[in-house]
PDB file of C-alpha atoms in Angstrom:
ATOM      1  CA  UNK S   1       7.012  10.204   3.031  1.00  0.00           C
ATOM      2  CA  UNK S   2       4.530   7.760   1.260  1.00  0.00           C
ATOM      3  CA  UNK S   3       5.911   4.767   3.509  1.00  0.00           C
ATOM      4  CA  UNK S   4       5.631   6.811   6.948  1.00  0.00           C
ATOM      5  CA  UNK S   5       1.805   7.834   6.139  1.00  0.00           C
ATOM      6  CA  UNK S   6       0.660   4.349   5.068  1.00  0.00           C
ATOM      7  CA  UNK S   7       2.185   3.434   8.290  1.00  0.00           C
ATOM      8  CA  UNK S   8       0.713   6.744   9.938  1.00  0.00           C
ATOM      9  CA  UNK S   9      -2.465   5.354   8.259  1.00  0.00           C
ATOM     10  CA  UNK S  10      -2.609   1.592   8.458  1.00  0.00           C
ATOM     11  CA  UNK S  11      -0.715   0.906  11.523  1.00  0.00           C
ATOM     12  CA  UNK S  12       2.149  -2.069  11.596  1.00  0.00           C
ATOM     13  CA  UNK S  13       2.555  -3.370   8.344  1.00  0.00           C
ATOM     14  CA  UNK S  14       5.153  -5.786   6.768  1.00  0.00           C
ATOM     15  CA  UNK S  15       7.133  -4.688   3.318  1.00  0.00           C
ATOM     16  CA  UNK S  16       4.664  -6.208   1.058  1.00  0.00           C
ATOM     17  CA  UNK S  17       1.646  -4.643   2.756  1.00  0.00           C
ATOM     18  CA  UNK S  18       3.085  -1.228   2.079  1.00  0.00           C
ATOM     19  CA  UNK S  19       4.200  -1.344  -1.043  1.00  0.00           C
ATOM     20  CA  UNK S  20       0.535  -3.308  -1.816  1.00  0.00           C
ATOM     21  CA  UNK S  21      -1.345  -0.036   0.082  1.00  0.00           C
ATOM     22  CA  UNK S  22       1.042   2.472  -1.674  1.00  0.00           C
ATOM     23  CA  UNK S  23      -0.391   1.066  -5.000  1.00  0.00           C
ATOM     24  CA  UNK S  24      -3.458   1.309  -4.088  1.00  0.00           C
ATOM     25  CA  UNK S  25      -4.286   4.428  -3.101  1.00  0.00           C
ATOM     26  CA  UNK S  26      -2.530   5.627  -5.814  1.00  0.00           C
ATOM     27  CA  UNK S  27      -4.822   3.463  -7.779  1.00  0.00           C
ATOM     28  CA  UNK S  28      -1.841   1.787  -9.901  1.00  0.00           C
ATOM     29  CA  UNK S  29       0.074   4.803 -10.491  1.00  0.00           C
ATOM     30  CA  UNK S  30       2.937   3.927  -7.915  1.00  0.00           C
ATOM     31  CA  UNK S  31       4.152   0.323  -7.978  1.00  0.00           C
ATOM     32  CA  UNK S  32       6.868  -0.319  -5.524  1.00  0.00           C
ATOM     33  CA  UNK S  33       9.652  -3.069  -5.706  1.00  0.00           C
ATOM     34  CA  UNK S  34      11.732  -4.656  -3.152  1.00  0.00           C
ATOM     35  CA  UNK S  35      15.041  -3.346  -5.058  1.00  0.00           C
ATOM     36  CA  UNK S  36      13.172   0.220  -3.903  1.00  0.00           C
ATOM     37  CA  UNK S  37      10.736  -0.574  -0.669  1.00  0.00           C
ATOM     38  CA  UNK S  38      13.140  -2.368   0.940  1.00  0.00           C
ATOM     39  CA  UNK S  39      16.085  -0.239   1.206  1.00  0.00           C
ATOM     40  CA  UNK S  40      14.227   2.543   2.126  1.00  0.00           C
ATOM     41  CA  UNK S  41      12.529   0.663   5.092  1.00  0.00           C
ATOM     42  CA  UNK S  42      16.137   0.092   6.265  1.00  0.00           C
ATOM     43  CA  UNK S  43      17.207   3.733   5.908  1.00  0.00           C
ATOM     44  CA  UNK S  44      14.149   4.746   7.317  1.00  0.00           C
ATOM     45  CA  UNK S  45      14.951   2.567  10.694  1.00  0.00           C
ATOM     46  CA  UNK S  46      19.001   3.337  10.777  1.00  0.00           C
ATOM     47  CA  UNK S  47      17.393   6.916  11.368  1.00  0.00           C
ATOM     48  CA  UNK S  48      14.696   6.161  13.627  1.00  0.00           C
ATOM     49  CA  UNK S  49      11.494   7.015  12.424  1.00  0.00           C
ATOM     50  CA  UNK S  50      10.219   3.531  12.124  1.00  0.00           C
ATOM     51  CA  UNK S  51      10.901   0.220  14.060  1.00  0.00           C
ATOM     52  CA  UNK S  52      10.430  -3.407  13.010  1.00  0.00           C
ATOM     53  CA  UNK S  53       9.723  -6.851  14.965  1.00  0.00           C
ATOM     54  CA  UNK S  54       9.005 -10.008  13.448  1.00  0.00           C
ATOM     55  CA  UNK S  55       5.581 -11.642  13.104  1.00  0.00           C
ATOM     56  CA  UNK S  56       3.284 -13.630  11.170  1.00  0.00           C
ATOM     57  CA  UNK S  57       1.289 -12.366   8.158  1.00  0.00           C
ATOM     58  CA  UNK S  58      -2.306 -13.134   7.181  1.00  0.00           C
ATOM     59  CA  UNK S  59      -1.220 -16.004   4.829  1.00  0.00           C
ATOM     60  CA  UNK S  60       1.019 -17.613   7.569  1.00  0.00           C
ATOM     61  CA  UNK S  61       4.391 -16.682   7.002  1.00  0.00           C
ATOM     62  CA  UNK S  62       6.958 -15.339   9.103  1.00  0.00           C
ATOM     63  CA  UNK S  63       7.540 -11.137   7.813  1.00  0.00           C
ATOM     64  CA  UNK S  64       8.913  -8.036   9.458  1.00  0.00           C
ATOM     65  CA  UNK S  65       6.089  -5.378  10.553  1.00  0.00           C
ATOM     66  CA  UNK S  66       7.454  -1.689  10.313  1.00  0.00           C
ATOM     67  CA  UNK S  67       5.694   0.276  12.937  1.00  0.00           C
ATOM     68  CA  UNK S  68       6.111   4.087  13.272  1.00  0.00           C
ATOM     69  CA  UNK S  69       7.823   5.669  16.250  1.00  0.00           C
ATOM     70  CA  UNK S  70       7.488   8.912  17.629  1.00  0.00           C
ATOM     71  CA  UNK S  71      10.472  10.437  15.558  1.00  0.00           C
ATOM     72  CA  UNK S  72       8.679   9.272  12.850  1.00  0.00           C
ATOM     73  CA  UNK S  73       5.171  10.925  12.910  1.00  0.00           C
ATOM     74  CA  UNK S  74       7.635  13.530  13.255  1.00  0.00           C
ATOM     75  CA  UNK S  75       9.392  13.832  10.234  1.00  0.00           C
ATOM     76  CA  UNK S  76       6.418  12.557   8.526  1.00  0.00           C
ATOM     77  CA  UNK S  77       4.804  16.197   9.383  1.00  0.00           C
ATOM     78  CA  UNK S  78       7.702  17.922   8.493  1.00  0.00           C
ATOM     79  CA  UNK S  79       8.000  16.525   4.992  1.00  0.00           C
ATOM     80  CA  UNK S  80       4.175  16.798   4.453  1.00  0.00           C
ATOM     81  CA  UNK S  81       4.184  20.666   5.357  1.00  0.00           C
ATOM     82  CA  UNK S  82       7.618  21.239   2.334  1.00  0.00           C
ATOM     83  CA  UNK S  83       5.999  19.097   0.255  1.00  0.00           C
ATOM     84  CA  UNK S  84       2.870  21.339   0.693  1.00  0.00           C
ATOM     85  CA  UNK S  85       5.197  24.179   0.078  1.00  0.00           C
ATOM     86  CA  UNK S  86       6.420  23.014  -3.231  1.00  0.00           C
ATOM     87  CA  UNK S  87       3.027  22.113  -4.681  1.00  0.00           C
ATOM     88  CA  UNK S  88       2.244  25.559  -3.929  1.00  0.00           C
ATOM     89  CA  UNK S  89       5.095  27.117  -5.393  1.00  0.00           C
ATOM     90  CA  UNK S  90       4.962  24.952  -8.645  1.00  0.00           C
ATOM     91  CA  UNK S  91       1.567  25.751  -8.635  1.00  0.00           C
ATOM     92  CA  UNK S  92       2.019  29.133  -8.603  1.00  0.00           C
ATOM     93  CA  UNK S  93       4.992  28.820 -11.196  1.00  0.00           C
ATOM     94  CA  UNK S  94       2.344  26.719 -13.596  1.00  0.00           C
ATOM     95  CA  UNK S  95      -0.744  29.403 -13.141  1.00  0.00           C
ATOM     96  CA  UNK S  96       2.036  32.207 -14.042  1.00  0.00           C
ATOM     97  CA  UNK S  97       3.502  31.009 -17.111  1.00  0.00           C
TER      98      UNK S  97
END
């Protein structure tokens, strides 16, 4: 979900950009690595929801740019309204007990 709203957000992006945003709007809290980032980019394109082409980057150097497709913005609204489900429940769970 976090990669398909920073691309929501943002707009094409390569890996590094991502996982760079990611960590900073979580201000530090989230830190991605490639061993993580990058199989989920793949994943996430096998299924659809994001597509790739290869560019240039701001320092010059040839990188993949993950764009978000259709199918994507998609899933990315389904996932936001359960995880908006479960904060509520837990929530509710938390306030209870």
């Amino acid at each position: 979900m976090l990669v398909l709203k920073t691309l929501d957000s943002m707009g094409p992006m390569h890996g590094f950009g991502i996982a760079l945003r990611i960590q900073q709007v979580s201000e530090d809290l989230l830190q991605l690595n490639q061993g993580t980032l990058y199989p989920a980019l793949l994943r996430q394109e096998q299924r659809g929801w994001i597509t790739s082409k290869w560019g240039i980057s701001e320092n010059n150097r040839r990188a993949k740019f993950y764009s978000l497709t259709r199918a994507g913005r998609k899933q990315l609204e389904e996932e936001a309204e359960s995880w908006g489900r479960m904060s509520t429940m837990i929530n509710r769970v938390l306030r209870t007990t």
